[in-house]
Short mmCIF file of N, CA and C in Angstrom, two decimals:
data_model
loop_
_atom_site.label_atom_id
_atom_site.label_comp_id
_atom_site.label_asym_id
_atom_site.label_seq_id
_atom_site.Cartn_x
_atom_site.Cartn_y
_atom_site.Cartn_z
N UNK A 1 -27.07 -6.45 3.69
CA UNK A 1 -27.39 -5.03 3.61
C UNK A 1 -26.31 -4.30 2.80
N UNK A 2 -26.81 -3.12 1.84
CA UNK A 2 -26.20 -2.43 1.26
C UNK A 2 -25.04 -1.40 2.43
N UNK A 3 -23.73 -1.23 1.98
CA UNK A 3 -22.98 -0.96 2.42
C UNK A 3 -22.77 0.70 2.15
N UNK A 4 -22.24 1.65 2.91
CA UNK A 4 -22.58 3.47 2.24
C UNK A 4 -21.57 3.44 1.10
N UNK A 5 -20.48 3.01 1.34
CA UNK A 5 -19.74 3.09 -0.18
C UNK A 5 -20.25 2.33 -1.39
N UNK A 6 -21.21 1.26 -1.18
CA UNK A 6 -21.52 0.68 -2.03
C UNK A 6 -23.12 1.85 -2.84
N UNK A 7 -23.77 1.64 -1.80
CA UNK A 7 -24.61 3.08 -2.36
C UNK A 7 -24.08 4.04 -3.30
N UNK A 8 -22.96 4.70 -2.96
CA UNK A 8 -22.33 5.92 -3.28
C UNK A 8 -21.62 5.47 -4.78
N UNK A 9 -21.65 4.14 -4.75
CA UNK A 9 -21.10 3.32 -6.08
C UNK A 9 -21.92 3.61 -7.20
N UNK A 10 -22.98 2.77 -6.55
CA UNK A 10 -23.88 2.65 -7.49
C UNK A 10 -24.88 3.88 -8.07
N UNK A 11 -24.83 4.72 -6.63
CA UNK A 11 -25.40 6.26 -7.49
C UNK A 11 -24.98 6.65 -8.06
N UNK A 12 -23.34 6.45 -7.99
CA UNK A 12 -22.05 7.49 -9.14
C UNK A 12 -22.16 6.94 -10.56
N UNK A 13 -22.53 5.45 -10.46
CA UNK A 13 -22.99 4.63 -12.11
C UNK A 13 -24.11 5.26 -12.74
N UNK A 14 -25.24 5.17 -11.87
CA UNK A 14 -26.51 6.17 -12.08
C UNK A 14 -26.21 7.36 -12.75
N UNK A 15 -25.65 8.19 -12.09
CA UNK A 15 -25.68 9.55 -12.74
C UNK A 15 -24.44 8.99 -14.24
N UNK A 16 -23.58 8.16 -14.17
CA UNK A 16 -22.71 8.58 -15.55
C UNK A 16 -23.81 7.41 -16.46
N UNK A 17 -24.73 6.84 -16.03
CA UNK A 17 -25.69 6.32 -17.05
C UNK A 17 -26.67 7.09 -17.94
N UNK A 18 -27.03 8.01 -16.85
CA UNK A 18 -28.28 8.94 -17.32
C UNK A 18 -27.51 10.36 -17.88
N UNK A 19 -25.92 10.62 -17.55
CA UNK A 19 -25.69 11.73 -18.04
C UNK A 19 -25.49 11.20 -19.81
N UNK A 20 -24.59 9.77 -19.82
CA UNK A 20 -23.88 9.47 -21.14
C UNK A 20 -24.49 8.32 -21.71
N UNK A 21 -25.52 7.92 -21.03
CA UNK A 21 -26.72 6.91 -21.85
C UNK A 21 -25.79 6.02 -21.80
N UNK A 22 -24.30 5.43 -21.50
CA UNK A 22 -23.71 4.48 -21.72
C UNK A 22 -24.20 3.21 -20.64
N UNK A 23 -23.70 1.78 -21.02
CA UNK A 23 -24.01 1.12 -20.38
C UNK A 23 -23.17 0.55 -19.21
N UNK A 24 -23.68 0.65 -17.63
CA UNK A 24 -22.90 0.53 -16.34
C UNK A 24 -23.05 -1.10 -16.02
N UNK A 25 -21.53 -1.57 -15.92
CA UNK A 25 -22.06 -2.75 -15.39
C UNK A 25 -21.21 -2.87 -13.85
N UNK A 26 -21.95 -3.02 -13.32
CA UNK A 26 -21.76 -2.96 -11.60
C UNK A 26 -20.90 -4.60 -10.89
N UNK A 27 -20.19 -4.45 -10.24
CA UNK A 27 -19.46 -5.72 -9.98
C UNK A 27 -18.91 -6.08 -8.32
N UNK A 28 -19.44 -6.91 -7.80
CA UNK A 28 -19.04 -7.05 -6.53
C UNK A 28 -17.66 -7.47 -6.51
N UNK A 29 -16.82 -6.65 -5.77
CA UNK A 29 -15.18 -6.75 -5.86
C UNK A 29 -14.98 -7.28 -4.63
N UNK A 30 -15.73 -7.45 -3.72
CA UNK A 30 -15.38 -7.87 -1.96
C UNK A 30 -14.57 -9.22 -1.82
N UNK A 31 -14.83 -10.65 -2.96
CA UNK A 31 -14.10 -11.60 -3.00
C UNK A 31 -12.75 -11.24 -3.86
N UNK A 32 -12.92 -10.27 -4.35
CA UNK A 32 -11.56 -10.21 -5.08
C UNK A 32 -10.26 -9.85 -4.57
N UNK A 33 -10.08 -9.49 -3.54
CA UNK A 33 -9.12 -8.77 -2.54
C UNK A 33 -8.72 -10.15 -1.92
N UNK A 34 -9.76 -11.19 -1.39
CA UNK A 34 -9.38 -11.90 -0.87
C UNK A 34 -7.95 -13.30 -1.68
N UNK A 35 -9.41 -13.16 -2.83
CA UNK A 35 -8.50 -14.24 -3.95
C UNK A 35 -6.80 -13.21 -4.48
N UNK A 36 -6.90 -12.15 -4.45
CA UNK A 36 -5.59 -11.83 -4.92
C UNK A 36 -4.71 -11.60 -3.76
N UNK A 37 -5.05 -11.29 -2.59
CA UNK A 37 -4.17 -12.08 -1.71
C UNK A 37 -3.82 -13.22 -1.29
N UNK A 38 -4.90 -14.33 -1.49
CA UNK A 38 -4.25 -15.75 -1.43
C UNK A 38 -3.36 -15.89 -2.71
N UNK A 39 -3.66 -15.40 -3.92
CA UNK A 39 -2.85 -15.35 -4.72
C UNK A 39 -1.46 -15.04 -4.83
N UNK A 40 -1.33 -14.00 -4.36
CA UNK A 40 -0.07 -12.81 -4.50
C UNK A 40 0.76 -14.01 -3.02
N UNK A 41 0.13 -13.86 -1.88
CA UNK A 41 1.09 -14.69 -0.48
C UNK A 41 1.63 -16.21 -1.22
N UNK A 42 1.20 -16.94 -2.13
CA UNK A 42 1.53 -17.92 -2.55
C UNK A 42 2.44 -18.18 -3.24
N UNK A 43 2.54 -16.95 -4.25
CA UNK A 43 4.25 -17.11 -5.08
C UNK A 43 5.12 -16.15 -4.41
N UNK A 44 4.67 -14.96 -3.11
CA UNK A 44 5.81 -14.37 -2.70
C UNK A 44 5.66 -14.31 -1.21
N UNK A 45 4.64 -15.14 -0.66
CA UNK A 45 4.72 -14.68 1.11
C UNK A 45 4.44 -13.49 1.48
N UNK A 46 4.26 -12.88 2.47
CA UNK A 46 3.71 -11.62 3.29
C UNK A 46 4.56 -10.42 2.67
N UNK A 47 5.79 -10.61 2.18
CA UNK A 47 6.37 -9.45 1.29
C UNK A 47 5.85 -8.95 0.03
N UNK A 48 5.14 -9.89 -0.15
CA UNK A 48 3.91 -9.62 -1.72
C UNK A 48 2.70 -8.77 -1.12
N UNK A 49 2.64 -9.15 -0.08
CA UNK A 49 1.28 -7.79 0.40
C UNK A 49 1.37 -6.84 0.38
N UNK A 50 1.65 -6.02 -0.27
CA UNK A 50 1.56 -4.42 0.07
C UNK A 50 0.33 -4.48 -0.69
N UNK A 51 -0.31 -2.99 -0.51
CA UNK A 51 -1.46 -2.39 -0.56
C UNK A 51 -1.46 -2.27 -2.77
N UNK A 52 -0.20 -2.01 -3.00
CA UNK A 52 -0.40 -1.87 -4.52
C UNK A 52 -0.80 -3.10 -5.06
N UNK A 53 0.03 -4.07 -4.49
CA UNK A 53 0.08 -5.14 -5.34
C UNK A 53 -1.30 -5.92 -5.29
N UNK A 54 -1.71 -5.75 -3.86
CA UNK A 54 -3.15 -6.47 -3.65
C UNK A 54 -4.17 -5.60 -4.57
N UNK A 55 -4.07 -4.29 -4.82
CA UNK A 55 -4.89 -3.29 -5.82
C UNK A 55 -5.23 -3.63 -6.90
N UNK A 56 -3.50 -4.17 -7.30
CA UNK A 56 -3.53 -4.50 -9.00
C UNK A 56 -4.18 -5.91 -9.17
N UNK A 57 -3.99 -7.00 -8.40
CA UNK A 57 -3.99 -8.02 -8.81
C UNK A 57 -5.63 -8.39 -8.52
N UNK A 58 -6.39 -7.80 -7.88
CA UNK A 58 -7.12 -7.30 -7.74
C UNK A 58 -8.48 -6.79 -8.91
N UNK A 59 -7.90 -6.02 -9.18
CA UNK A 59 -8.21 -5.26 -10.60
C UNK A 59 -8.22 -6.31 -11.62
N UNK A 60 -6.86 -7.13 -11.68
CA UNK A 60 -6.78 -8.14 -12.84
C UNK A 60 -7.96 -9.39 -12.64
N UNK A 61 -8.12 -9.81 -11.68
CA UNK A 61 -9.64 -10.38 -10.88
C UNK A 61 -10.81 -10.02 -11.67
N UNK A 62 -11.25 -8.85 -11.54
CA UNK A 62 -12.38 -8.34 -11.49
C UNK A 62 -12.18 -7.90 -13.67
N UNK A 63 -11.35 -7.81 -13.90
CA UNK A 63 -11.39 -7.45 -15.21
C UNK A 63 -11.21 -9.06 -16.16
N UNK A 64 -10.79 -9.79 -15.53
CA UNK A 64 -10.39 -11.16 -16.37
C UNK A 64 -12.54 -11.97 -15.93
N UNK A 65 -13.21 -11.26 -14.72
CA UNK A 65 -14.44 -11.90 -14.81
C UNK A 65 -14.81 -11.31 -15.66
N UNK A 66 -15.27 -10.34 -16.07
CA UNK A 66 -15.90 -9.10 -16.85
C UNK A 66 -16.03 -10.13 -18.21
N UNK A 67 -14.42 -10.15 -18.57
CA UNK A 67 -14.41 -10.41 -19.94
C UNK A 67 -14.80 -12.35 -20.32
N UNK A 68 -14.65 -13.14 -19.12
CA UNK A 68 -15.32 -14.31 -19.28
C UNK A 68 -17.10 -14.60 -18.93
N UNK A 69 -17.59 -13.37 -18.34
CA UNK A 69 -19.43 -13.01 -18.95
C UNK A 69 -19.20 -12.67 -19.94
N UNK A 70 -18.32 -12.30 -21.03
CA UNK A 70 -18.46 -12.18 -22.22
C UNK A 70 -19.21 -11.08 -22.76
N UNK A 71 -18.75 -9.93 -21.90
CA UNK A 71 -19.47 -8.45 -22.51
C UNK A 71 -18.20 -7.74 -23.36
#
């Protein structure tokens, strides 16, 4: 089942699709938090967890898939 933030996601793509005709590509991030914390605890242990670092590395996840679909 669709989740309310995930709704609220995907309506917010909606409207910047139909305002700027550009193209939205939508991405499930829910495994990515996980993999960049097994990531991040592995070269620094539980002192690598903070909330930024899991954000960024995170982000680098979800942007390194993007660009291997090859858009």
């Amino acid at each position: 089942t669709e989740q309310p933030l995930t709704a609220r996601a995907r309506n917010f793509a909606n409207k910047i699709h139909g305002r700027f005709g550009v193209q939205i590509i939508l991405h499930d991030e829910r495994l990515s938090t996980v993999e960049a914390r097994a990531g991040l605890f592995e070269h620094g242990g539980f002192r690598a967890l903070n909330k930024g670092s899991v954000d960024s590395a995170s982000a680098v996840i979800i942007l390194e898939s993007y660009f291997e679909q090859g858009f």
